CSV table of C-alpha atoms in Angstrom, one decimal:
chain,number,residue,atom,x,y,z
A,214,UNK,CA,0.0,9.5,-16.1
A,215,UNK,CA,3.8,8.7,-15.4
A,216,UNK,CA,5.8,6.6,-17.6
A,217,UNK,CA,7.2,3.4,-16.1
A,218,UNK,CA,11.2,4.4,-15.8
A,219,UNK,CA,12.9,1.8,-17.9
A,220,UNK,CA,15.8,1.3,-15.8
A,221,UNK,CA,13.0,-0.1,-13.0
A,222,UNK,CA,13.3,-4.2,-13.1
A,223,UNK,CA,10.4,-5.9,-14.0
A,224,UNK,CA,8.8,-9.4,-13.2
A,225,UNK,CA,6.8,-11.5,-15.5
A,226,UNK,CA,5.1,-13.7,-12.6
A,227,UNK,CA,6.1,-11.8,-9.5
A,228,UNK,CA,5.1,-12.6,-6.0
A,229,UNK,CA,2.6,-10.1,-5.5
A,230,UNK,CA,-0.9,-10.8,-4.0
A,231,UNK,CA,-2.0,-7.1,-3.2
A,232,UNK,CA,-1.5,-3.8,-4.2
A,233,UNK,CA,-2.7,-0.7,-2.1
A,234,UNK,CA,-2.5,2.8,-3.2
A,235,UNK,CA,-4.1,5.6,-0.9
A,236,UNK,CA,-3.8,9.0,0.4
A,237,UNK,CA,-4.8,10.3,4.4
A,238,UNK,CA,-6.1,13.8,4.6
A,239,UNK,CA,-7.8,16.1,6.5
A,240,UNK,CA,-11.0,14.9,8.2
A,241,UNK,CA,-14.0,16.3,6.7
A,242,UNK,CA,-15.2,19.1,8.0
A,243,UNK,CA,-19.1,18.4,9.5
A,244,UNK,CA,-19.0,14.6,8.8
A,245,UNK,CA,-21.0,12.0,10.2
A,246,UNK,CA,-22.6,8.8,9.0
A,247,UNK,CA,-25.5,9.8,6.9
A,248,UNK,CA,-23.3,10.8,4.4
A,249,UNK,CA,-21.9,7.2,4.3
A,250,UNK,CA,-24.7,6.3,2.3
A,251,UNK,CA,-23.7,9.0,-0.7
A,252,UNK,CA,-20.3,7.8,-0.8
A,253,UNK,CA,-21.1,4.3,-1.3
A,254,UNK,CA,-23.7,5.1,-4.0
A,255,UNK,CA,-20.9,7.2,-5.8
A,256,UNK,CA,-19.0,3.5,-6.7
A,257,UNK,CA,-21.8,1.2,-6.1
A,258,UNK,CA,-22.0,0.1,-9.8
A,259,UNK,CA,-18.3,-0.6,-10.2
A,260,UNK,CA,-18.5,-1.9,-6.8
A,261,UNK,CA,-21.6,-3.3,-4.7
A,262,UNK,CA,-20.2,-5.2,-2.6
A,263,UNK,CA,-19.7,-3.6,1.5
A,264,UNK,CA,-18.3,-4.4,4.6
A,265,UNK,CA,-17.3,-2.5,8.1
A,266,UNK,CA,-14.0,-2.7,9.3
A,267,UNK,CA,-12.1,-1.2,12.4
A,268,UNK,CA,-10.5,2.5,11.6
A,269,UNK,CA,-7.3,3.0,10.5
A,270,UNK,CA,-5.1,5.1,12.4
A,271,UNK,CA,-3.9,8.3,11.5
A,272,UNK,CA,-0.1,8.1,10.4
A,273,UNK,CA,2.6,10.8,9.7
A,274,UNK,CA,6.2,10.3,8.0
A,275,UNK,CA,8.2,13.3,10.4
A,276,UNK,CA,11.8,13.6,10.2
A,277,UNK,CA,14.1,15.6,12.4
A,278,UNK,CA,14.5,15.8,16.7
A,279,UNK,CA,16.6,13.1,18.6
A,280,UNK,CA,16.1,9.4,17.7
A,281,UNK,CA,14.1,7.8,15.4
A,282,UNK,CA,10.0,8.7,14.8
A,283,UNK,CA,9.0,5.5,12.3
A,284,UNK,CA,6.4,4.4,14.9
A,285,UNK,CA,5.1,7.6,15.7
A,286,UNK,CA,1.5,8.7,15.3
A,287,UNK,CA,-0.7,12.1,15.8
A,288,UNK,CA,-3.7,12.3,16.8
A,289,UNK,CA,-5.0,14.2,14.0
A,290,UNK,CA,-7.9,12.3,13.0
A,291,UNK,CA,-11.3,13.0,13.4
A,292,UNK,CA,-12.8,13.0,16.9
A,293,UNK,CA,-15.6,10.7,16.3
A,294,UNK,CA,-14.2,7.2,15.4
A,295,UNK,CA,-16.2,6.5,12.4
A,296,UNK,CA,-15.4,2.8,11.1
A,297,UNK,CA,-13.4,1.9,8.2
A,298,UNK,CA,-16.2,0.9,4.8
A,299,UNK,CA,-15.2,-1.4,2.1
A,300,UNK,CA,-16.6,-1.4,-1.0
A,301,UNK,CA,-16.1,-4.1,-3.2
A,302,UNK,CA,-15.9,-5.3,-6.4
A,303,UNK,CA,-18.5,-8.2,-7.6
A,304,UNK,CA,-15.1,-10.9,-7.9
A,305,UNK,CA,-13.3,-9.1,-4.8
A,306,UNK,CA,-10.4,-8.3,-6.9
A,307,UNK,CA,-10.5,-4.7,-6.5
A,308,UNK,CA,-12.0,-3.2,-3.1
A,309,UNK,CA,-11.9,1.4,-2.0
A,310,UNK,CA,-11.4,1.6,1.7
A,311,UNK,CA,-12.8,4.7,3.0
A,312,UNK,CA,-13.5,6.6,6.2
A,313,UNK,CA,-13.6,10.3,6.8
A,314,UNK,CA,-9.6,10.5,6.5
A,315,UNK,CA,-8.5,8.0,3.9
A,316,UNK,CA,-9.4,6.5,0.1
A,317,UNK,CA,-7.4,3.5,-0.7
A,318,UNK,CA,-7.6,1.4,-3.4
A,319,UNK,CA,-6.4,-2.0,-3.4
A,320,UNK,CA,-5.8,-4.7,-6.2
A,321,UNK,CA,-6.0,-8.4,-5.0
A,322,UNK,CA,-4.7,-11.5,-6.4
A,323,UNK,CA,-7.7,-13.9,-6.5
A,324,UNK,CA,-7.7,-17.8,-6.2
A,325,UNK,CA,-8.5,-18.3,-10.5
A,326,UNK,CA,-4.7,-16.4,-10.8
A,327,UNK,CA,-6.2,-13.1,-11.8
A,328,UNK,CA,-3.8,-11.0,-13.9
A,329,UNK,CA,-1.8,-7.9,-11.8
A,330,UNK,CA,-2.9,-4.9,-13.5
A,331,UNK,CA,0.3,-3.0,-13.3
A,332,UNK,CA,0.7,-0.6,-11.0
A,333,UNK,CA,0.0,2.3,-14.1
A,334,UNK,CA,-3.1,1.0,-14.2
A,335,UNK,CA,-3.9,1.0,-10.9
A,336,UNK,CA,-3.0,4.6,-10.4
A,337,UNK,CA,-5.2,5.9,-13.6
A,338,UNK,CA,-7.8,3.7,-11.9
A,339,UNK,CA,-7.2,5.2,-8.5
A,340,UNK,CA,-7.6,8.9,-10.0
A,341,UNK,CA,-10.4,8.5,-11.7
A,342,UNK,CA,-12.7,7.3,-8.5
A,343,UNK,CA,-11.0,9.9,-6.7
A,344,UNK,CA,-11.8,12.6,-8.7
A,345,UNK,CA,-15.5,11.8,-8.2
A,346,UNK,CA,-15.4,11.3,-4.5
A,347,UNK,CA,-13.3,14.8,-4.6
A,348,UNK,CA,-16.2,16.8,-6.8
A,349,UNK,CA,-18.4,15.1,-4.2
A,350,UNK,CA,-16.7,16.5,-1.3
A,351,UNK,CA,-16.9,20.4,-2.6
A,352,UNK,CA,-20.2,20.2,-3.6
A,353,UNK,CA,-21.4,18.8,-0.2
A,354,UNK,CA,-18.4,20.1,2.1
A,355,UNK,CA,-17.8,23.3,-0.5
A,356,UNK,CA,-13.9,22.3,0.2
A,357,UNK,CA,-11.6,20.4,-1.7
A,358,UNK,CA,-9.8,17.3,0.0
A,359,UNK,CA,-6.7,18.3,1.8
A,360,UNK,CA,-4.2,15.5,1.4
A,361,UNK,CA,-1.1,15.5,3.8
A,362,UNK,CA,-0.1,11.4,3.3
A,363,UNK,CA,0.4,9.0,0.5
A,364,UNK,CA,1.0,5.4,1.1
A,365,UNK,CA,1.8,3.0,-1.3
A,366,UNK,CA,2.5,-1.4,-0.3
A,367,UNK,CA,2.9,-4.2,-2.2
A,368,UNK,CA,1.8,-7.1,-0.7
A,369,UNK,CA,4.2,-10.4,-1.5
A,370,UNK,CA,3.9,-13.8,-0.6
A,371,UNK,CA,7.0,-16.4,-1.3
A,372,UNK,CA,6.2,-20.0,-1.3
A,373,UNK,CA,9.1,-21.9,0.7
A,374,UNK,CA,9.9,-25.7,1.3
A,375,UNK,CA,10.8,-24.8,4.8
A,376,UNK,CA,11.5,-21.6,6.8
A,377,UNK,CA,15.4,-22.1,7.1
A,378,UNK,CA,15.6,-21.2,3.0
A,379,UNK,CA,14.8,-17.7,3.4
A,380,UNK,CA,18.3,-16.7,2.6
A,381,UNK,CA,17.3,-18.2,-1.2
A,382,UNK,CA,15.0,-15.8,-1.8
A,383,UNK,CA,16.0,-12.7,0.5
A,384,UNK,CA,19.5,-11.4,0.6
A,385,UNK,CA,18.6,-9.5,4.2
A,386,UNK,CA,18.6,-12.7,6.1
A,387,UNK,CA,20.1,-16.2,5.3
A,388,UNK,CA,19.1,-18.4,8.8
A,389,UNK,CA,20.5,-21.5,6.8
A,390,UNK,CA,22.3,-22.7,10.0
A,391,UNK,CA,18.8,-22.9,12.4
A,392,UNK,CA,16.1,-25.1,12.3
A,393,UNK,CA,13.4,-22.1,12.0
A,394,UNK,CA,10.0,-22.4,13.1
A,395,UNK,CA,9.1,-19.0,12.7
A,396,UNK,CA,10.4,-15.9,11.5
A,397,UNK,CA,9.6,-12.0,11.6
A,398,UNK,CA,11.0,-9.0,11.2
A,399,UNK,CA,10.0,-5.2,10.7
A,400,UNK,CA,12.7,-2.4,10.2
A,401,UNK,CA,12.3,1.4,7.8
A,402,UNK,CA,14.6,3.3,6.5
A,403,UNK,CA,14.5,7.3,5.1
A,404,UNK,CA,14.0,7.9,1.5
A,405,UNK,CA,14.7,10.9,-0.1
A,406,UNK,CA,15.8,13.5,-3.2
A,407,UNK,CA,18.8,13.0,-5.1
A,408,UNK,CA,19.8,15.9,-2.7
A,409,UNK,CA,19.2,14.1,0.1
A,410,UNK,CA,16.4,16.1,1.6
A,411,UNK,CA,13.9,13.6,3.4
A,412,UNK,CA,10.9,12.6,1.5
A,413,UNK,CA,9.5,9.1,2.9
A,414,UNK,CA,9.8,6.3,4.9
A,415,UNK,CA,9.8,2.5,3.3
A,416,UNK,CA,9.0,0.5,5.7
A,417,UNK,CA,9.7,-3.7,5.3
A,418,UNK,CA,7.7,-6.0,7.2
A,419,UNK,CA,9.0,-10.4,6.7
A,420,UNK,CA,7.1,-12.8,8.5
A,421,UNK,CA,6.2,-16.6,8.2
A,422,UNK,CA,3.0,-17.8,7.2
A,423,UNK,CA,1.2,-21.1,7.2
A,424,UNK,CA,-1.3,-22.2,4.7
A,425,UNK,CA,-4.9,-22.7,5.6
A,426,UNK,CA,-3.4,-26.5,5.1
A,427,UNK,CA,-1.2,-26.0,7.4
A,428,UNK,CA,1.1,-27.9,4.9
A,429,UNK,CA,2.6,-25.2,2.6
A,430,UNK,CA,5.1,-22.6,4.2
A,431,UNK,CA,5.4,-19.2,2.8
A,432,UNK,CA,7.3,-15.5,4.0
A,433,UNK,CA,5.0,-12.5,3.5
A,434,UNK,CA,7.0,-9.7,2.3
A,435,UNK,CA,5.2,-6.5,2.5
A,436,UNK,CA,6.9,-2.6,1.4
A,437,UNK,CA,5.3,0.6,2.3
A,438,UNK,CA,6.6,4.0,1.1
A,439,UNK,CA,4.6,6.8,2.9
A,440,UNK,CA,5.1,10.4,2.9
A,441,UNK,CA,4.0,13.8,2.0
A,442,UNK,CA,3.4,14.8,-1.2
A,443,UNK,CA,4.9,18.1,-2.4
A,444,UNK,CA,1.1,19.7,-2.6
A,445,UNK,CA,-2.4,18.7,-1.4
A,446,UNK,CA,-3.8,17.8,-4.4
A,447,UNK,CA,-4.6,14.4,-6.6
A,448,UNK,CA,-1.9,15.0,-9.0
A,449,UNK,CA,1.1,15.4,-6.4
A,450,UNK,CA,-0.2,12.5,-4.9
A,451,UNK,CA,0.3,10.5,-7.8
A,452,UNK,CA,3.7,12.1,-8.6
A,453,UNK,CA,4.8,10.4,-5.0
A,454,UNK,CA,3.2,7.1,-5.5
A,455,UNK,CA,5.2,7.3,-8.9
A,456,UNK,CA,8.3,7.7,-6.8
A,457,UNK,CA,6.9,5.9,-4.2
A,458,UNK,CA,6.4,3.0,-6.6
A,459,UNK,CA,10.1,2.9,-8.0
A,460,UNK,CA,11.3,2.9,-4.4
A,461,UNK,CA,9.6,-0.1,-3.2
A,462,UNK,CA,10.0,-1.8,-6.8
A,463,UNK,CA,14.3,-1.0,-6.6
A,464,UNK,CA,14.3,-2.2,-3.0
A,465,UNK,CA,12.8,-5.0,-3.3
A,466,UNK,CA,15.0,-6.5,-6.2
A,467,UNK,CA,17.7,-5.3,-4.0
A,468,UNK,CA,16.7,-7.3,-1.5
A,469,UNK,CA,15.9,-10.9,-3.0
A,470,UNK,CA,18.2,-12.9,-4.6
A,471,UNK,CA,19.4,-13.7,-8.1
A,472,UNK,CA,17.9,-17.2,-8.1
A,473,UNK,CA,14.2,-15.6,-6.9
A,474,UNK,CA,14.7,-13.5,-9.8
A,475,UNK,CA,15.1,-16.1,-12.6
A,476,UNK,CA,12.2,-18.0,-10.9
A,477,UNK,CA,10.0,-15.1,-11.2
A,478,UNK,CA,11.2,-13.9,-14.7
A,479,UNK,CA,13.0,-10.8,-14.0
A,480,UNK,CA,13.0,-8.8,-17.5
């Protein structure tokens, strides 16, 4: 596995309350439903627990032609809409997101404070349960997975006294002057080599949230790299969400302020 870069800053209590690592590839070949069933019993001791959620959409980082493509979409997926599974751990802190296109694994922060992982761990993790579902899919399909997208987002959620101090804690909008009562925002912007050749696409989505109280105010601040790794197979995948990873984790202390830092013990 990759090294953590030790020019990359580090938090000791950062704001993070999710983690998702996950690839998008080509729809297996023959699917259907029945085969559900296997997949599940694959991770069913490290995770029994199993829901049914909507599909995710297929999603492409393209580059090139007039104008910007950051919302654009091909219809690539499979032609049957088989809903999204979830299987999930027995405290919910860990959960693989599958459907015939994608394997995700996310890390979630849990109300007793559970301790983040590290991303390092996550990825090993994240290899290791796909490498079974891929020996899975060439002994039943006789074809390895064909990965075309990784997608890595860190989930962040920053406690505020009220909405106006955003501009304490990110350096991309200070609305000091207004009375705020809510707030979003979603922009991207290209990543690429040290060459400059296109790679990905970090997307930034800030919004305000209100507790289930309704008393405490927060800003969810969610990054998303996604691109296409240099090969179709596990281990260029998790060469991007390496790079992936340092993007997000540069351009996010980039993008919050000194004070935030000290308050969430930048190393």
């Amino acid at each position: 596995m990759h090294a953590r870069p030790e020019h990359l800053p580090e938090f000791s209590h950062p704001p993070l309350v999710e983690l998702a690592l996950g690839v998008q590839f080509a729809p297996l070949p023959n699917y259907s439903s029945l085969f559900l069933g296997d997949v599940f019993r694959i991770f069913q001791d490290e995770f029994p627990g199993f829901q049914e959620h909507p599909p995710l959409n297929p999603q492409f980082e393209t580059f090139g032609g007039g104008g910007t493509d950051a919302e654009f979409s091909i219809g690539l997926g499979p032609s049957v809409a088989f809903n999204r599974a979830w299987f999930l751990s027995t405290d919910n802190s860990h959960l693989i997101q599958f459907q015939p296109d994608r394997f995700i694994l996310n890390w979630r922060r849990q109300a007793d404070g559970n301790v983040y992982p590290r991303f390092d761990n996550i990825a090993m993790q994240f290899k290791n349960l796909f490498s079974k579902f891929d020996e899975y899919c060439k002994a039943r399909f006789e074809l390895p997975i064909n990965i075309n997208q990784v997608e890595v987002t860190y989930f962040n959620v920053i406690v505020v006294s009220d909405y106006s101090s955003i501009g304490e804690w990110l350096t991309v909008a200070n609305l000091s002057r207004f009375e705020i009562e809510g707030f979003s925002a979603n922009f991207s912007t290209v990543v690429g080599s040290d060459g400059g050749e296109p790679i990905g696409r970090l997307h930034h989505e800030i919004g305000s949230v209100v507790g289930r109280n309704l008393a405490s105010k927060a800003f969810r601040y969610n990054l998303t790299c996604r691109g296409a790794p240099q090969a179709n197979d596990i281990d260029s995948a998790l060469d991007f969400s390496a790079w992936a990873r340092e993007k997000i984790v540069t351009r996010f202390t980039e993008t919050t302020s000194g004070d935030a830092h000290l308050r969430w013990g930048k190393k």
